[in-house]
PDB file of C-alpha atoms in Angstrom:
ATOM      1  CA  VAL A   1      98.652 147.764 126.045  1.00  0.00           C
ATOM      2  CA  GLN A   2     101.455 146.099 124.127  1.00  0.00           C
ATOM      3  CA  LEU A   3     103.405 142.893 124.371  1.00  0.00           C
ATOM      4  CA  GLN A   4     106.906 142.814 122.937  1.00  0.00           C
ATOM      5  CA  ALA A   5     108.726 139.502 122.629  1.00  0.00           C
ATOM      6  CA  SER A   6     112.459 139.151 122.065  1.00  0.00           C
ATOM      7  CA  GLY A   7     115.346 136.744 122.529  1.00  0.00           C
ATOM      8  CA  GLY A   8     114.888 134.330 119.662  1.00  0.00           C
ATOM      9  CA  GLY A   9     117.766 133.158 117.533  1.00  0.00           C
ATOM     10  CA  LEU A  10     119.711 130.232 116.161  1.00  0.00           C
ATOM     11  CA  VAL A  11     121.047 127.667 118.599  1.00  0.00           C
ATOM     12  CA  GLN A  12     122.425 124.153 118.349  1.00  0.00           C
ATOM     13  CA  ALA A  13     120.536 121.204 119.752  1.00  0.00           C
ATOM     14  CA  GLY A  14     121.189 120.913 123.469  1.00  0.00           C
ATOM     15  CA  GLY A  15     121.683 124.632 123.843  1.00  0.00           C
ATOM     16  CA  SER A  16     119.676 127.250 125.697  1.00  0.00           C
ATOM     17  CA  LEU A  17     117.827 130.464 124.982  1.00  0.00           C
ATOM     18  CA  ARG A  18     115.843 132.850 127.121  1.00  0.00           C
ATOM     19  CA  LEU A  19     112.875 134.608 125.619  1.00  0.00           C
ATOM     20  CA  SER A  20     111.631 137.838 127.110  1.00  0.00           C
ATOM     21  CA  CYS A  21     108.257 139.522 126.853  1.00  0.00           C
ATOM     22  CA  ALA A  22     107.818 143.127 127.923  1.00  0.00           C
ATOM     23  CA  PHE A  23     104.309 144.278 128.685  1.00  0.00           C
ATOM     24  CA  SER A  24     103.531 147.965 128.762  1.00  0.00           C
ATOM     25  CA  THR A  25     100.764 148.279 131.313  1.00  0.00           C
ATOM     26  CA  ARG A  26     100.322 149.746 134.779  1.00  0.00           C
ATOM     27  CA  THR A  27      98.382 146.697 135.914  1.00  0.00           C
ATOM     28  CA  PHE A  28     100.918 144.002 135.063  1.00  0.00           C
ATOM     29  CA  SER A  29     100.339 141.980 138.213  1.00  0.00           C
ATOM     30  CA  LYS A  30      96.694 141.248 137.400  1.00  0.00           C
ATOM     31  CA  TYR A  31      97.538 139.400 134.172  1.00  0.00           C
ATOM     32  CA  GLY A  32      98.166 135.794 133.426  1.00  0.00           C
ATOM     33  CA  PHE A  33     100.778 135.162 130.733  1.00  0.00           C
ATOM     34  CA  GLY A  34     101.500 132.453 128.272  1.00  0.00           C
ATOM     35  CA  TRP A  35     103.976 131.423 125.632  1.00  0.00           C
ATOM     36  CA  PHE A  36     102.767 129.777 122.445  1.00  0.00           C
ATOM     37  CA  ARG A  37     104.614 128.599 119.360  1.00  0.00           C
ATOM     38  CA  GLN A  38     103.904 127.883 115.740  1.00  0.00           C
ATOM     39  CA  ALA A  39     106.159 125.677 113.674  1.00  0.00           C
ATOM     40  CA  PRO A  40     106.142 125.857 109.871  1.00  0.00           C
ATOM     41  CA  GLY A  41     103.040 124.209 108.467  1.00  0.00           C
ATOM     42  CA  GLN A  42     101.576 123.575 111.905  1.00  0.00           C
ATOM     43  CA  GLU A  43      98.954 125.160 114.110  1.00  0.00           C
ATOM     44  CA  ARG A  44      99.889 127.416 116.980  1.00  0.00           C
ATOM     45  CA  GLU A  45     100.270 125.457 120.208  1.00  0.00           C
ATOM     46  CA  PHE A  46     100.408 126.245 123.892  1.00  0.00           C
ATOM     47  CA  VAL A  47     103.852 125.988 125.479  1.00  0.00           C
ATOM     48  CA  ALA A  48     103.773 127.426 128.995  1.00  0.00           C
ATOM     49  CA  ALA A  49     101.785 129.782 131.206  1.00  0.00           C
ATOM     50  CA  ALA A  50     102.016 131.590 134.509  1.00  0.00           C
ATOM     51  CA  GLY A  51      98.979 132.975 136.277  1.00  0.00           C
ATOM     52  CA  GLY A  52      97.754 133.315 139.802  1.00  0.00           C
ATOM     53  CA  SER A  53     100.232 131.314 141.802  1.00  0.00           C
ATOM     54  CA  SER A  54     100.661 128.519 139.301  1.00  0.00           C
ATOM     55  CA  THR A  55     102.473 127.533 136.144  1.00  0.00           C
ATOM     56  CA  SER A  56     101.556 125.114 133.404  1.00  0.00           C
ATOM     57  CA  TYR A  57     103.513 123.448 130.601  1.00  0.00           C
ATOM     58  CA  VAL A  58     102.845 121.314 127.590  1.00  0.00           C
ATOM     59  CA  ASP A  59     104.232 117.826 128.180  1.00  0.00           C
ATOM     60  CA  SER A  60     106.879 118.129 125.478  1.00  0.00           C
ATOM     61  CA  VAL A  61     108.721 120.932 127.317  1.00  0.00           C
ATOM     62  CA  LYS A  62     108.302 119.863 130.944  1.00  0.00           C
ATOM     63  CA  GLY A  63     111.650 119.707 132.686  1.00  0.00           C
ATOM     64  CA  ARG A  64     113.331 121.750 129.940  1.00  0.00           C
ATOM     65  CA  PHE A  65     111.467 125.064 129.831  1.00  0.00           C
ATOM     66  CA  THR A  66     110.696 127.411 132.721  1.00  0.00           C
ATOM     67  CA  ILE A  67     108.318 130.348 132.637  1.00  0.00           C
ATOM     68  CA  SER A  68     108.795 133.174 135.097  1.00  0.00           C
ATOM     69  CA  ARG A  69     107.596 136.715 135.609  1.00  0.00           C
ATOM     70  CA  ASP A  70     109.078 139.839 137.112  1.00  0.00           C
ATOM     71  CA  ASN A  71     106.296 142.154 138.221  1.00  0.00           C
ATOM     72  CA  ALA A  72     108.776 144.926 139.031  1.00  0.00           C
ATOM     73  CA  ARG A  73     110.113 144.917 135.466  1.00  0.00           C
ATOM     74  CA  ASN A  74     106.783 144.183 133.725  1.00  0.00           C
ATOM     75  CA  ALA A  75     108.394 141.211 132.044  1.00  0.00           C
ATOM     76  CA  VAL A  76     107.787 137.550 131.463  1.00  0.00           C
ATOM     77  CA  TYR A  77     110.511 135.079 130.548  1.00  0.00           C
ATOM     78  CA  LEU A  78     110.771 131.642 129.018  1.00  0.00           C
ATOM     79  CA  GLN A  79     114.031 129.887 129.829  1.00  0.00           C
ATOM     80  CA  MET A  80     114.534 127.124 127.315  1.00  0.00           C
ATOM     81  CA  ASN A  81     117.178 124.488 128.015  1.00  0.00           C
ATOM     82  CA  SER A  82     118.122 121.263 126.258  1.00  0.00           C
ATOM     83  CA  LEU A  83     116.625 122.574 123.056  1.00  0.00           C
ATOM     84  CA  LYS A  84     115.685 120.141 120.325  1.00  0.00           C
ATOM     85  CA  PRO A  85     115.194 120.666 116.591  1.00  0.00           C
ATOM     86  CA  GLU A  86     111.470 120.097 117.101  1.00  0.00           C
ATOM     87  CA  ASP A  87     111.380 123.206 119.285  1.00  0.00           C
ATOM     88  CA  THR A  88     111.993 125.273 116.162  1.00  0.00           C
ATOM     89  CA  ALA A  89     109.090 127.690 115.788  1.00  0.00           C
ATOM     90  CA  VAL A  90     107.961 131.261 116.068  1.00  0.00           C
ATOM     91  CA  TYR A  91     107.271 131.890 119.734  1.00  0.00           C
ATOM     92  CA  TYR A  92     104.549 134.294 120.858  1.00  0.00           C
ATOM     93  CA  CYS A  93     103.784 135.744 124.241  1.00  0.00           C
ATOM     94  CA  ALA A  94     100.194 136.369 125.235  1.00  0.00           C
ATOM     95  CA  ALA A  95      98.234 137.728 128.163  1.00  0.00           C
ATOM     96  CA  SER A  96      94.780 137.702 129.662  1.00  0.00           C
ATOM     97  CA  ALA A  97      93.563 139.632 132.660  1.00  0.00           C
ATOM     98  CA  TRP A  98      93.012 137.581 135.828  1.00  0.00           C
ATOM     99  CA  ALA A  99      93.804 134.309 134.051  1.00  0.00           C
ATOM    100  CA  THR A 100      95.268 131.362 135.873  1.00  0.00           C
ATOM    101  CA  ALA A 101      97.949 129.261 134.233  1.00  0.00           C
ATOM    102  CA  GLN A 102      95.411 126.562 133.439  1.00  0.00           C
ATOM    103  CA  GLU A 103      93.043 129.091 131.862  1.00  0.00           C
ATOM    104  CA  MET A 104      95.843 130.445 129.688  1.00  0.00           C
ATOM    105  CA  GLY A 105      96.325 126.955 128.318  1.00  0.00           C
ATOM    106  CA  VAL A 106      92.717 126.345 127.312  1.00  0.00           C
ATOM    107  CA  ASN A 107      91.160 129.721 126.540  1.00  0.00           C
ATOM    108  CA  PRO A 108      92.250 131.980 123.672  1.00  0.00           C
ATOM    109  CA  PRO A 109      94.358 134.792 125.166  1.00  0.00           C
ATOM    110  CA  ALA A 110      93.041 138.322 124.894  1.00  0.00           C
ATOM    111  CA  LEU A 111      96.350 139.945 123.976  1.00  0.00           C
ATOM    112  CA  TRP A 112      99.156 138.803 121.712  1.00  0.00           C
ATOM    113  CA  GLY A 113     102.641 140.036 121.040  1.00  0.00           C
ATOM    114  CA  GLN A 114     104.553 139.689 117.830  1.00  0.00           C
ATOM    115  CA  GLY A 115     106.541 136.485 117.440  1.00  0.00           C
ATOM    116  CA  THR A 116     110.220 135.798 117.850  1.00  0.00           C
ATOM    117  CA  LEU A 117     111.851 133.045 115.815  1.00  0.00           C
ATOM    118  CA  VAL A 118     113.693 130.217 117.512  1.00  0.00           C
ATOM    119  CA  THR A 119     115.692 127.902 115.267  1.00  0.00           C
ATOM    120  CA  VAL A 120     117.365 124.824 116.708  1.00  0.00           C
ATOM    121  CA  SER A 121     119.876 123.122 114.457  1.00  0.00           C
ATOM    122  CA  SER A 122     120.711 119.436 114.737  1.00  0.00           C
TER     123      SER A 122
END
């Protein structure tokens, strides 16, 4: 199984980006998914997750970011609005079988994709 993230880029503060994560598996619907990010010189942190029937977000992105999934397209998205310079980081998608959103936020995911760089200029 593979996770492939895309959609990063350079955007001005206040702008928007949508990250996509394609997951090549025939059992997409059984997975919980998460987005994580790592800023330069910092540890990787949880951003958002979708699993079961729930979603979860880190406080710093609530109201600005939205995670969604499309089981028909085997894809997970992170819509990022009102971006701030402090959102600059490499963003990673991750997955774990049968994980709820809350579990994705506290347990190390089983599968990781490569990162996509998001740069927000002030």
